[in-house]
Structure formats: C-alpha cells, structure tokens
CSV table of C-alpha atoms and ligand atoms in Angstrom, one decimal:
chain,number,residue,atom,x,y,z
J,1,MET,CA,5.6,-83.0,-128.3
J,2,PRO,CA,2.2,-81.2,-128.1
J,3,PRO,CA,-0.7,-83.7,-128.4
J,4,HIS,CA,-2.1,-82.2,-131.7
J,5,LYS,CA,1.3,-82.5,-133.3
J,6,ARG,CA,1.4,-86.3,-132.8
J,7,PRO,CA,2.3,-87.8,-136.2
J,8,ASN,CA,-1.0,-89.0,-137.5
J,9,PRO,CA,-1.7,-90.5,-140.9
J,10,LEU,CA,-5.3,-89.3,-140.8
J,11,ILE,CA,-4.3,-85.7,-140.4
J,12,ASP,CA,-1.4,-86.0,-142.9
J,13,LYS,CA,-3.7,-87.4,-145.6
J,14,ALA,CA,-6.8,-85.3,-144.9
J,15,PRO,CA,-6.5,-81.9,-146.6
J,16,GLY,CA,-9.7,-80.8,-144.9
J,17,LEU,CA,-8.2,-81.2,-141.4
J,18,GLN,CA,-4.8,-79.6,-142.1
J,19,GLN,CA,-5.7,-76.3,-140.5
J,20,VAL,CA,-7.5,-77.6,-137.5
J,21,ARG,CA,-5.5,-76.9,-134.4
J,22,HIS,CA,-7.4,-79.0,-131.8
J,23,LEU,CA,-9.9,-81.9,-131.9
J,24,LEU,CA,-11.9,-82.0,-128.7
J,25,ALA,CA,-14.1,-85.1,-128.0
J,26,VAL,CA,-17.3,-84.9,-126.1
J,27,SER,CA,-18.1,-88.4,-124.9
J,28,SER,CA,-20.5,-90.3,-122.7
J,29,CYS,CA,-20.9,-93.9,-121.6
J,30,LYS,CA,-24.6,-94.0,-122.4
J,31,GLY,CA,-27.0,-92.3,-124.8
J,32,GLY,CA,-29.5,-89.7,-123.7
J,33,VAL,CA,-27.4,-88.1,-121.0
J,34,GLY,CA,-27.1,-84.8,-122.9
J,35,LYS,CA,-23.8,-85.3,-124.7
J,36,SER,CA,-24.9,-83.6,-127.9
J,37,THR,CA,-26.5,-80.8,-125.9
J,38,VAL,CA,-23.2,-80.2,-124.2
J,39,ALA,CA,-21.2,-80.5,-127.4
J,40,VAL,CA,-23.2,-77.9,-129.3
J,41,ASN,CA,-23.4,-75.4,-126.4
J,42,LEU,CA,-19.7,-75.8,-125.7
J,43,ALA,CA,-18.9,-75.2,-129.4
J,44,GLY,CA,-21.1,-72.1,-129.3
J,45,ALA,CA,-19.4,-70.9,-126.1
J,46,LEU,CA,-15.9,-71.4,-127.6
J,47,GLN,CA,-17.0,-69.4,-130.6
J,48,GLN,CA,-18.4,-66.6,-128.5
J,49,GLN,CA,-15.0,-66.4,-126.8
J,50,GLY,CA,-13.5,-65.5,-130.2
J,51,CYS,CA,-12.4,-69.0,-131.3
J,52,ARG,CA,-12.9,-70.4,-134.8
J,53,VAL,CA,-15.0,-73.5,-134.2
J,54,GLY,CA,-16.4,-76.5,-136.0
J,55,LEU,CA,-18.8,-79.2,-134.7
J,56,PHE,CA,-18.7,-82.8,-136.0
J,57,ASP,CA,-21.5,-85.2,-135.1
J,58,ALA,CA,-19.8,-88.6,-135.0
J,59,ASP,CA,-22.9,-90.2,-133.6
J,60,VAL,CA,-24.1,-92.0,-136.7
J,61,TYR,CA,-26.6,-94.2,-134.9
J,62,GLY,CA,-28.5,-91.2,-133.5
J,63,PRO,CA,-27.3,-88.0,-135.3
J,64,SER,CA,-28.9,-85.3,-133.3
J,65,LEU,CA,-27.1,-82.2,-134.7
J,66,PRO,CA,-29.7,-81.7,-137.4
J,67,THR,CA,-32.4,-81.4,-134.7
J,68,ILE,CA,-30.5,-79.3,-132.2
J,69,VAL,CA,-29.1,-76.8,-134.8
J,70,ARG,CA,-31.1,-75.8,-137.9
J,71,PRO,CA,-28.9,-74.0,-140.3
J,72,GLU,CA,-30.6,-71.8,-142.9
J,73,LYS,CA,-29.0,-73.5,-145.8
J,74,THR,CA,-28.9,-77.3,-145.6
J,75,ASP,CA,-27.8,-78.3,-149.1
J,76,LEU,CA,-24.5,-80.0,-149.1
J,77,PHE,CA,-22.1,-79.5,-152.0
J,78,SER,CA,-18.5,-80.2,-152.6
J,79,ARG,CA,-15.5,-78.0,-153.6
J,80,SER,CA,-12.2,-79.5,-154.8
J,81,GLU,CA,-13.4,-82.9,-153.9
J,82,LEU,CA,-14.2,-81.9,-150.3
J,83,ILE,CA,-17.6,-81.4,-148.7
J,84,VAL,CA,-18.3,-77.8,-147.7
J,85,PRO,CA,-19.7,-77.9,-144.1
J,86,LEU,CA,-22.9,-76.2,-143.2
J,87,GLU,CA,-22.8,-73.1,-141.1
J,88,TYR,CA,-24.8,-71.8,-138.2
J,89,GLU,CA,-24.0,-68.4,-136.7
J,90,GLY,CA,-20.4,-68.9,-137.9
J,91,LEU,CA,-20.1,-72.5,-136.5
J,92,LYS,CA,-19.1,-75.0,-139.1
J,93,LEU,CA,-21.2,-78.2,-138.9
J,94,MET,CA,-21.2,-81.7,-140.3
J,95,SER,CA,-23.3,-84.7,-139.4
J,96,PHE,CA,-24.3,-87.9,-141.0
J,97,GLY,CA,-27.9,-86.6,-140.5
J,98,PHE,CA,-27.2,-83.8,-143.0
J,99,VAL,CA,-26.3,-86.3,-145.7
J,100,PRO,CA,-29.3,-87.2,-147.8
J,101,THR,CA,-29.7,-91.0,-148.4
J,102,ALA,CA,-31.7,-92.8,-151.1
J,103,GLN,CA,-34.2,-93.9,-148.5
J,104,GLY,CA,-34.5,-90.5,-146.9
J,105,GLY,CA,-33.5,-92.0,-143.6
J,106,SER,CA,-30.1,-92.2,-141.9
J,107,GLY,CA,-29.6,-96.0,-142.7
J,108,ALA,CA,-27.0,-96.2,-139.9
J,109,ALA,CA,-29.0,-98.6,-137.8
J,110,ILE,CA,-28.0,-101.5,-140.0
J,111,MET,CA,-24.3,-100.7,-140.1
J,112,ARG,CA,-21.8,-102.9,-138.3
J,113,GLY,CA,-18.9,-101.5,-136.3
J,114,PRO,CA,-16.3,-101.4,-139.0
J,115,MET,CA,-18.7,-99.7,-141.4
J,116,VAL,CA,-19.6,-97.1,-138.8
J,117,THR,CA,-16.0,-96.1,-138.2
J,118,GLN,CA,-15.4,-96.0,-142.0
J,119,VAL,CA,-18.4,-93.7,-142.6
J,120,ILE,CA,-17.4,-91.4,-139.7
J,121,ASN,CA,-13.8,-91.3,-140.9
J,122,GLN,CA,-14.8,-90.4,-144.4
J,123,LEU,CA,-17.2,-87.7,-143.4
J,124,LEU,CA,-14.7,-86.2,-140.9
J,125,THR,CA,-11.7,-86.3,-143.3
J,126,GLY,CA,-13.8,-85.5,-146.4
J,127,THR,CA,-15.1,-82.2,-145.0
J,128,ASP,CA,-13.3,-78.9,-145.8
J,129,TRP,CA,-13.1,-77.6,-142.2
J,130,GLY,CA,-10.7,-74.7,-143.1
J,131,ALA,CA,-8.8,-72.9,-140.4
J,132,LEU,CA,-10.3,-73.8,-137.0
J,133,ASP,CA,-9.0,-73.4,-133.4
J,134,TYR,CA,-11.3,-76.2,-132.2
J,135,LEU,CA,-13.2,-79.0,-133.8
J,136,VAL,CA,-15.6,-80.3,-131.3
J,137,ILE,CA,-16.4,-84.0,-131.9
J,138,ASP,CA,-19.7,-85.3,-130.6
J,139,MET,CA,-18.7,-89.0,-130.1
J,140,PRO,CA,-21.0,-92.0,-130.4
J,141,PRO,CA,-22.1,-93.0,-126.9
J,142,GLY,CA,-20.3,-95.8,-125.2
J,143,THR,CA,-16.8,-97.1,-124.6
J,144,GLY,CA,-16.8,-100.1,-127.0
J,145,ASP,CA,-14.9,-101.0,-130.1
J,146,VAL,CA,-16.4,-98.2,-132.3
J,147,GLN,CA,-15.4,-95.6,-129.8
J,148,LEU,CA,-12.0,-97.1,-129.2
J,149,THR,CA,-11.3,-97.3,-132.9
J,150,LEU,CA,-12.4,-93.7,-133.5
J,151,THR,CA,-10.2,-92.5,-130.6
J,152,GLN,CA,-7.4,-94.3,-132.3
J,153,LEU,CA,-8.1,-92.9,-135.7
J,154,ILE,CA,-8.9,-89.3,-134.7
J,155,PRO,CA,-5.9,-87.4,-133.3
J,156,LEU,CA,-7.8,-86.0,-130.3
J,157,THR,CA,-6.1,-83.3,-128.2
J,158,ALA,CA,-8.4,-83.9,-125.2
J,159,ALA,CA,-11.7,-85.3,-124.1
J,160,ILE,CA,-14.7,-84.0,-122.0
J,161,ILE,CA,-17.0,-86.6,-120.5
J,162,VAL,CA,-20.7,-86.0,-119.9
J,163,THR,CA,-22.6,-88.0,-117.4
J,164,THR,CA,-25.7,-87.9,-115.2
J,165,PRO,CA,-25.5,-88.3,-111.5
J,166,GLN,CA,-27.1,-91.6,-110.9
J,167,GLU,CA,-25.5,-94.1,-108.6
J,168,LEU,CA,-23.5,-95.9,-111.3
J,169,SER,CA,-22.3,-92.7,-113.0
J,170,PHE,CA,-18.9,-92.7,-111.4
J,171,VAL,CA,-18.2,-96.1,-112.9
J,172,ASP,CA,-19.2,-94.7,-116.3
J,173,VAL,CA,-16.9,-91.8,-115.9
J,174,VAL,CA,-14.0,-94.0,-115.0
J,175,LYS,CA,-14.7,-96.2,-118.0
J,176,GLY,CA,-14.6,-93.2,-120.2
J,177,ILE,CA,-11.4,-91.8,-118.7
J,178,GLN,CA,-9.7,-95.2,-119.0
J,179,MET,CA,-10.8,-95.6,-122.6
J,180,PHE,CA,-9.2,-92.3,-123.5
J,181,GLN,CA,-6.2,-93.0,-121.2
J,182,LYS,CA,-5.4,-96.2,-123.2
J,183,LEU,CA,-4.8,-94.0,-126.2
J,184,LYS,CA,-3.1,-91.2,-124.2
J,185,VAL,CA,-5.9,-88.7,-124.7
J,186,PRO,CA,-6.3,-86.7,-121.4
J,187,THR,CA,-9.8,-86.1,-120.0
J,188,ILE,CA,-9.8,-82.5,-119.1
J,189,ALA,CA,-13.3,-82.0,-117.7
J,190,VAL,CA,-16.4,-83.8,-116.6
J,191,VAL,CA,-19.9,-82.4,-117.0
J,192,GLU,CA,-22.7,-83.7,-114.7
J,193,ASN,CA,-25.8,-83.0,-116.6
J,194,MET,CA,-29.3,-83.0,-115.0
J,195,ALA,CA,-27.4,-82.8,-111.7
J,196,TYR,CA,-30.2,-81.0,-109.9
J,197,TYR,CA,-33.5,-79.3,-110.2
J,198,GLU,CA,-33.7,-75.6,-109.3
J,199,CYS,CA,-37.1,-74.3,-108.1
J,200,PRO,CA,-38.0,-71.4,-110.5
J,201,GLN,CA,-39.8,-69.7,-107.6
J,202,CYS,CA,-37.4,-69.9,-104.7
J,203,GLY,CA,-34.2,-70.9,-106.4
J,204,GLU,CA,-33.7,-73.9,-104.1
J,205,ARG,CA,-31.7,-76.7,-105.5
J,206,ASP,CA,-32.8,-80.3,-105.2
J,207,TYR,CA,-30.0,-82.8,-105.9
J,208,LEU,CA,-32.4,-85.5,-107.1
J,209,PHE,CA,-29.7,-88.2,-107.4
J,210,GLY,CA,-27.5,-87.3,-104.5
J,211,PRO,CA,-24.1,-85.6,-104.5
J,212,GLY,CA,-22.0,-85.6,-107.6
J,213,VAL,CA,-18.7,-87.1,-108.5
J,214,ARG,CA,-16.5,-84.0,-108.1
J,215,GLN,CA,-14.7,-85.1,-104.9
J,216,ARG,CA,-13.9,-88.5,-106.2
J,217,LEU,CA,-12.7,-87.2,-109.6
J,218,VAL,CA,-10.2,-84.9,-107.8
J,219,LYS,CA,-9.1,-87.6,-105.4
J,220,GLN,CA,-8.8,-90.4,-107.9
J,221,PHE,CA,-7.7,-88.7,-111.1
J,222,GLY,CA,-6.8,-85.2,-110.1
J,223,ILE,CA,-9.4,-83.8,-112.5
J,224,GLN,CA,-10.3,-80.3,-111.2
J,225,ASN,CA,-12.9,-79.3,-113.8
J,226,ALA,CA,-16.3,-80.7,-112.9
J,227,PHE,CA,-19.4,-78.7,-114.0
J,228,GLU,CA,-23.0,-79.2,-113.1
J,229,ILE,CA,-25.9,-78.5,-115.4
J,230,PRO,CA,-29.4,-78.5,-113.9
J,231,LEU,CA,-32.4,-80.2,-115.4
J,232,TRP,CA,-33.8,-77.2,-117.1
J,233,LYS,CA,-36.7,-77.0,-119.5
J,234,ALA,CA,-35.2,-74.2,-121.6
J,235,LEU,CA,-32.3,-76.4,-122.4
J,236,SER,CA,-34.5,-79.1,-124.0
J,237,GLN,CA,-36.9,-76.6,-125.5
J,238,THR,CA,-34.2,-74.6,-127.3
J,239,GLY,CA,-32.6,-77.9,-128.4
J,240,ASP,CA,-35.9,-79.1,-129.9
J,241,GLU,CA,-36.4,-75.7,-131.6
J,242,GLY,CA,-33.1,-75.9,-133.3
J,243,ARG,CA,-31.6,-72.9,-131.6
J,244,PRO,CA,-29.3,-74.0,-128.8
J,245,LEU,CA,-29.5,-72.1,-125.5
J,246,ILE,CA,-26.0,-70.5,-125.9
J,247,PHE,CA,-27.3,-68.7,-129.0
J,248,ALA,CA,-30.9,-68.2,-127.8
J,249,ASP,CA,-29.9,-66.7,-124.4
J,250,PRO,CA,-26.2,-66.2,-124.1
J,251,VAL,CA,-26.5,-64.6,-120.7
J,252,HIS,CA,-28.6,-67.3,-119.1
J,253,ALA,CA,-26.9,-68.9,-116.0
J,254,ILE,CA,-26.6,-72.2,-117.9
J,255,SER,CA,-25.0,-70.5,-120.9
J,256,GLN,CA,-22.5,-69.0,-118.4
J,257,THR,CA,-21.7,-72.5,-117.2
J,258,PHE,CA,-21.0,-73.5,-120.7
J,259,GLY,CA,-18.8,-70.5,-121.0
J,260,ASN,CA,-16.9,-71.6,-117.9
J,261,LEU,CA,-16.5,-75.1,-119.4
J,262,ALA,CA,-15.1,-73.6,-122.6
J,263,GLN,CA,-12.7,-71.4,-120.7
J,264,ALA,CA,-11.5,-74.4,-118.7
J,265,ALA,CA,-11.0,-76.5,-121.9
J,266,ARG,CA,-9.0,-73.7,-123.5
J,267,ARG,CA,-6.9,-73.3,-120.4
J,268,GLU,CA,-6.2,-77.0,-120.1
J,269,ILE,CA,-5.3,-77.3,-123.7
J,270,GLU,CA,-3.1,-74.3,-123.6
J,271,GLU,CA,-1.2,-75.9,-120.6
J,272,LEU,CA,-1.0,-79.2,-122.5
J,273,GLN,CA,0.8,-77.4,-125.3
J,274,CYS,CA,3.5,-75.8,-123.1
J,275,ASN,CA,3.5,-78.3,-120.3
J,276,ARG,CA,5.6,-75.8,-118.4
J,277,ASP,CA,4.6,-76.6,-114.9
J,278,ALA,CA,3.9,-80.3,-115.2
J,279,PRO,CA,6.0,-82.7,-113.2
J,280,ALA,CA,7.6,-85.5,-115.2
J,281,ALA,CA,7.9,-89.1,-114.2
J,282,ARG,CA,10.4,-91.7,-115.4
J,283,PHE,CA,11.7,-95.1,-114.3
J,284,VAL,CA,15.3,-95.4,-113.3
J,285,ILE,CA,16.8,-98.8,-112.4
J,286,GLY,CA,18.0,-98.7,-108.8
J,287,ARG,CA,15.9,-95.7,-107.9
J,288,GLY,CA,12.4,-96.6,-109.0
J,289,VAL,CA,9.8,-94.1,-110.3
J,290,VAL,CA,11.5,-90.8,-110.3
J,291,VAL,CA,9.2,-87.7,-110.3
J,292,THR,CA,10.8,-84.4,-111.2
J,293,TRP,CA,8.7,-81.5,-109.8
J,294,PRO,CA,8.6,-78.1,-111.6
J,295,ASP,CA,11.0,-76.6,-109.1
J,296,GLY,CA,13.6,-79.2,-110.1
J,297,ARG,CA,13.2,-81.3,-106.9
J,298,GLU,CA,13.3,-85.1,-107.5
J,299,GLN,CA,11.4,-87.7,-105.6
J,300,ASP,CA,12.0,-91.5,-105.8
J,301,ILE,CA,9.0,-93.8,-105.3
J,302,ASP,CA,9.2,-97.5,-104.8
J,303,PRO,CA,7.4,-99.1,-107.8
J,304,ALA,CA,5.7,-101.8,-105.7
J,305,THR,CA,4.4,-99.2,-103.3
J,306,LEU,CA,3.0,-97.3,-106.2
J,307,ARG,CA,1.4,-100.4,-107.8
J,308,ARG,CA,-0.2,-101.3,-104.5
J,309,ARG,CA,-1.8,-97.8,-104.4
J,310,CYS,CA,-3.5,-98.1,-107.8
J,311,GLN,CA,-7.1,-96.7,-107.5
J,312,CYS,CA,-8.5,-98.2,-110.7
J,313,ALA,CA,-11.8,-100.1,-110.7
J,314,ARG,CA,-10.0,-103.5,-110.7
J,315,CYS,CA,-8.0,-102.6,-107.6
J,316,VAL,CA,-10.5,-100.6,-105.6
J,317,ASP,CA,-14.3,-101.3,-105.4
J,318,GLU,CA,-16.0,-98.3,-107.1
J,319,GLN,CA,-19.0,-98.4,-104.8
J,320,THR,CA,-17.6,-99.2,-101.4
J,321,GLY,CA,-14.0,-97.9,-101.8
J,322,GLN,CA,-12.8,-101.3,-100.4
J,323,PRO,CA,-9.4,-102.5,-101.8
J,324,LEU,CA,-9.7,-105.4,-104.2
J,325,LEU,CA,-6.0,-105.8,-104.8
J,326,ASP,CA,-4.1,-108.0,-102.3
J,327,PRO,CA,-0.9,-106.1,-101.6
J,328,ALA,CA,0.9,-109.5,-101.2
J,329,ALA,CA,0.0,-110.3,-104.8
J,330,VAL,CA,2.2,-107.5,-106.1
J,331,ALA,CA,5.8,-108.7,-106.6
J,332,ASP,CA,8.4,-106.5,-104.9
J,333,ASP,CA,10.4,-106.3,-108.1
J,334,ILE,CA,7.5,-105.0,-110.3
J,335,TYR,CA,8.4,-102.1,-112.6
J,336,PRO,CA,6.6,-99.8,-115.0
J,337,THR,CA,6.8,-100.6,-118.7
J,338,ASP,CA,5.3,-97.3,-119.7
J,339,LEU,CA,4.8,-93.9,-117.9
J,340,HIS,CA,3.0,-91.1,-119.6
J,341,PRO,CA,1.4,-87.8,-118.4
J,342,MET,CA,-2.4,-87.7,-118.3
J,343,GLY,CA,-3.1,-84.1,-119.2
J,344,ASN,CA,-2.0,-81.6,-116.6
J,345,TYR,CA,-3.0,-83.6,-113.5
J,346,ALA,CA,-1.8,-87.2,-113.4
J,347,VAL,CA,0.5,-89.9,-114.6
J,348,ALA,CA,-0.7,-93.1,-116.2
J,349,VAL,CA,1.4,-96.2,-115.7
J,350,HIS,CA,1.5,-99.6,-117.4
J,351,TRP,CA,3.1,-102.3,-115.2
J,352,SER,CA,5.2,-105.3,-115.8
J,353,ASP,CA,2.4,-107.5,-114.4
J,354,GLY,CA,0.3,-106.5,-117.4
J,355,HIS,CA,-1.9,-104.1,-115.5
J,356,ASP,CA,-2.5,-101.0,-117.6
J,357,ALA,CA,-5.2,-99.0,-115.8
J,358,SER,CA,-3.3,-97.1,-113.2
J,359,ILE,CA,-3.6,-93.3,-113.0
J,360,TYR,CA,-1.9,-91.4,-110.2
J,361,PRO,CA,-2.8,-87.8,-109.6
J,362,TYR,CA,0.3,-85.6,-108.8
J,363,ASP,CA,-1.0,-85.1,-105.2
J,364,LEU,CA,-1.0,-88.8,-104.6
J,365,LEU,CA,2.6,-89.1,-105.9
J,366,ALA,CA,3.7,-86.3,-103.6
J,367,SER,CA,2.1,-88.0,-100.6
J,368,LEU,CA,4.0,-91.2,-101.4
J,369,ALA,CA,7.4,-89.7,-100.9
J,370,ASN,CA,7.6,-90.8,-97.3
J,371,ASP,CA,5.8,-94.1,-97.7
J,372,SER,CA,8.4,-95.6,-99.9
J,373,PRO,CA,10.8,-97.9,-98.3
P,401,ADP,P1,-27.2,-87.6,-126.0
P,401,ADP,O1,-26.4,-86.8,-127.0
P,401,ADP,O2,-26.5,-87.9,-124.8
P,401,ADP,O3,-28.0,-88.7,-126.5
P,401,ADP,P2,-29.0,-85.2,-126.0
P,401,ADP,O4,-28.1,-84.1,-125.9
P,401,ADP,O5,-29.5,-85.5,-127.4
P,401,ADP,O6,-28.4,-86.6,-125.4
P,401,ADP,O7,-30.2,-85.0,-125.0
P,401,ADP,C1,-31.3,-85.9,-124.8
P,401,ADP,C2,-32.5,-85.1,-124.6
P,401,ADP,O8,-32.5,-84.5,-123.3
P,401,ADP,C3,-32.8,-84.0,-125.5
P,401,ADP,O9,-34.1,-83.9,-125.8
P,401,ADP,C4,-32.2,-82.8,-124.8
P,401,ADP,O10,-32.9,-81.6,-125.2
P,401,ADP,C5,-32.6,-83.1,-123.3
P,401,ADP,N1,-31.7,-82.5,-122.3
P,401,ADP,C6,-30.4,-82.6,-122.3
P,401,ADP,N2,-29.9,-82.0,-121.2
P,401,ADP,C7,-30.9,-81.5,-120.5
P,401,ADP,C8,-31.1,-80.7,-119.3
P,401,ADP,N3,-30.0,-80.4,-118.6
P,401,ADP,N4,-32.3,-80.4,-119.0
P,401,ADP,C9,-33.4,-80.7,-119.7
P,401,ADP,N5,-33.3,-81.4,-120.8
P,401,ADP,C10,-32.1,-81.8,-121.3
C-alpha cells in the first residue's frame, strides 16, 4: 500500500488535509542547524518545479517561518470552520507564529509536551490546505517524545534530515533515521548544512569540520541522496529579510542544490508509490530471511548471520566502527518478528531478542548470500 494511503484517523477526520498527496517532514536533531532554511527553500524549489506546495511550521517553540517568509497579507481568517492559510508566491503557509495571542508573544515556551502536540495537531488539521502535491512539515528539532508523537500522528510519506558536519553529526543523523524508522517513515535524503566555506574570490572550498557523512550513509543505510549546502551569507541574509534565496535568486548555485534536493525527493516518493524495482524480504520457517530481487531471483539468509551484521549504534560504535555486539550473544535460533522496507534502499528488521534498530541496505543483503551457512 502506498505510504500516503496508510489508513490514518488524522487524515480521515481532517477535511483540510483530504487533498494533500504527500506530507514530507524536514527534521533535525538539534536547533539552529538550518532546518527551517532548508524546509522553506525546498518548498520553494518543489513549487518552481510545478508542484502545488504548502509549508507547515510545526516548530512551536521557535516558529521561524514568520521571519524567513513575509507574506503580504498576514491576517488569518477562517472559512467553513477551517483556517485559510497565508500565501507567499503561491506557497501556502501556516505557523504558530502567525497566530496572534492575547500576550502578543508565542506563549509556546510554557507548554508541556502533550499540549505542544495538541496545538500542532489542531493547527495542521484545522487549516484548509486545499489540493497540494506536497505539504512540507518543518518539524520541531530533536528526537524526543514530542517528535515521536508527531510522527505517529502525522501520516508522513517520507523524511529529510538536516544536520551540520561536526564530529557528532553522524550520531544525530542515525538518531533521526531510527526515530522515523520506528514508525516506518523512510528517510529519503540528508542535507549537510554549513558543510564548507567557499572563498568568494578563488572559489576554493574549506571543509571546516572535515569530511561529511555521505560515505557512511550509503554504507550503513543505503541512502544515496546526501546534499551539501555551504556556509553562505546570502542564505542567512535573504532569510532575515523574509525573502528566501530560492525566490530572491532562483539561479544561485545554492538554489540549484535545493532544486536537486526537490528532484531527489520527488523521485524517491514516486518510487515509493510504485515500488516496482524494490526487493522484498520475508521470513520463511526452514529457509530464514528470503529476499526476492526485482528479477525474481530468491536469496536465503540465515537470520543469526543477519542479526550479527546489524550496524546500528548499539551494535557498532559510531565513532570507531568497532563492533559492540558479541556474536556469541546472538542465539542461533533467532528470528525476525517484523520485516519492512525502509524506503527504496533498505529493509528494517525487528528481532525476537527484542532488538528493533536494525536497518540493512540492499547491497549488504546481497553480499550476505555467500556468508550464510
Ligand atoms: P533551525 O530551523 O535548524 O533552527 P534556521 O533555519 O532557523 O535553523 O537557521 C538558523 C540561522 O542560521 C538563521 O539565521 C539562518 O539564516 C542561518 N543559516 C542557516 N543555514 C545557513 C547557511 N548555510 N549559511 C549561513 N547562514 C545559515
């Protein structure tokens, strides 16, 4: 079943979301990494590619949409009991920051987790989004309860994770991927923001924080779409001025990167819908994990071998790459309790020993064919 067609009480009960085809989360582990900047420029890029797009700022603690985008008309009103979203260059917008409060401030700082999710939920479902191809959701930063509950409530098609390339960033990315994986939402791309500084005179790139996470993403999760955005004054300037770079300078090299990100997202989501070429994995007693490749070939993998090759943060040290899992601690008769595809690139497995963080890229599965006893 296509991801956006998952039965979901939220969509069923929310008239304003009925005609929204895909909800696409933009998420980060920490605040201040450029998540909102990416969300708004991605939304603009999708729109410039001919899609109908909305942008929902779910970051009630620090709603930045009203700063980054300044629509001409900012008065909210309702029609048939739904709030009419604001518009900027054809983009439909909604943020807690657009909602006037008695105190004039956002008031979100004093809200506890459950209230936050309730407010976000009400604003998302109470908005008349109309017919949209993509509703980009700027998620609150972090991977805690609020984010998990939101991911449960909102029927996301896919997620994009934004990070900065400091030493611990790969751990952050993994946390994000695993939060979404728990709820079967595939992470389709990772954006490394402020990845390098480019000298305006000679064009030389200085990777201030060292190499990025691309290689590890491909190896560990099979995610092919990693994009680098440089530290660039125009990006913060246009954000501060309320006219995002994608609108202020659509041919700028960074705008083109956002265009490539939008294209990758559309392609991945399209493939998720048809799932034509994706291998399928299932558990068969007596055979183990059986992978059926698109050409019809079947491959049996011993479950214990697969469990011992888990690459998650609990089984392999993220910093050193040293194994943390003692192979002898895995029972030979272990079996998967759940197997489900992670987007177009990997299979996620829950195990009978209670371990639920395993993600196996298809390349790794293919390489295990000969290792199995
Ligand atoms: P978050 O949503 O993660 O909290 P924001 O998108 O609000 O982060 O960005 C935080 C600040 O950093 C903003 O002032 C923004 O304009 C600036 N910024 C984001 N990305 C870049 C970049 N690549 N180069 C320069 N400034 C950036």
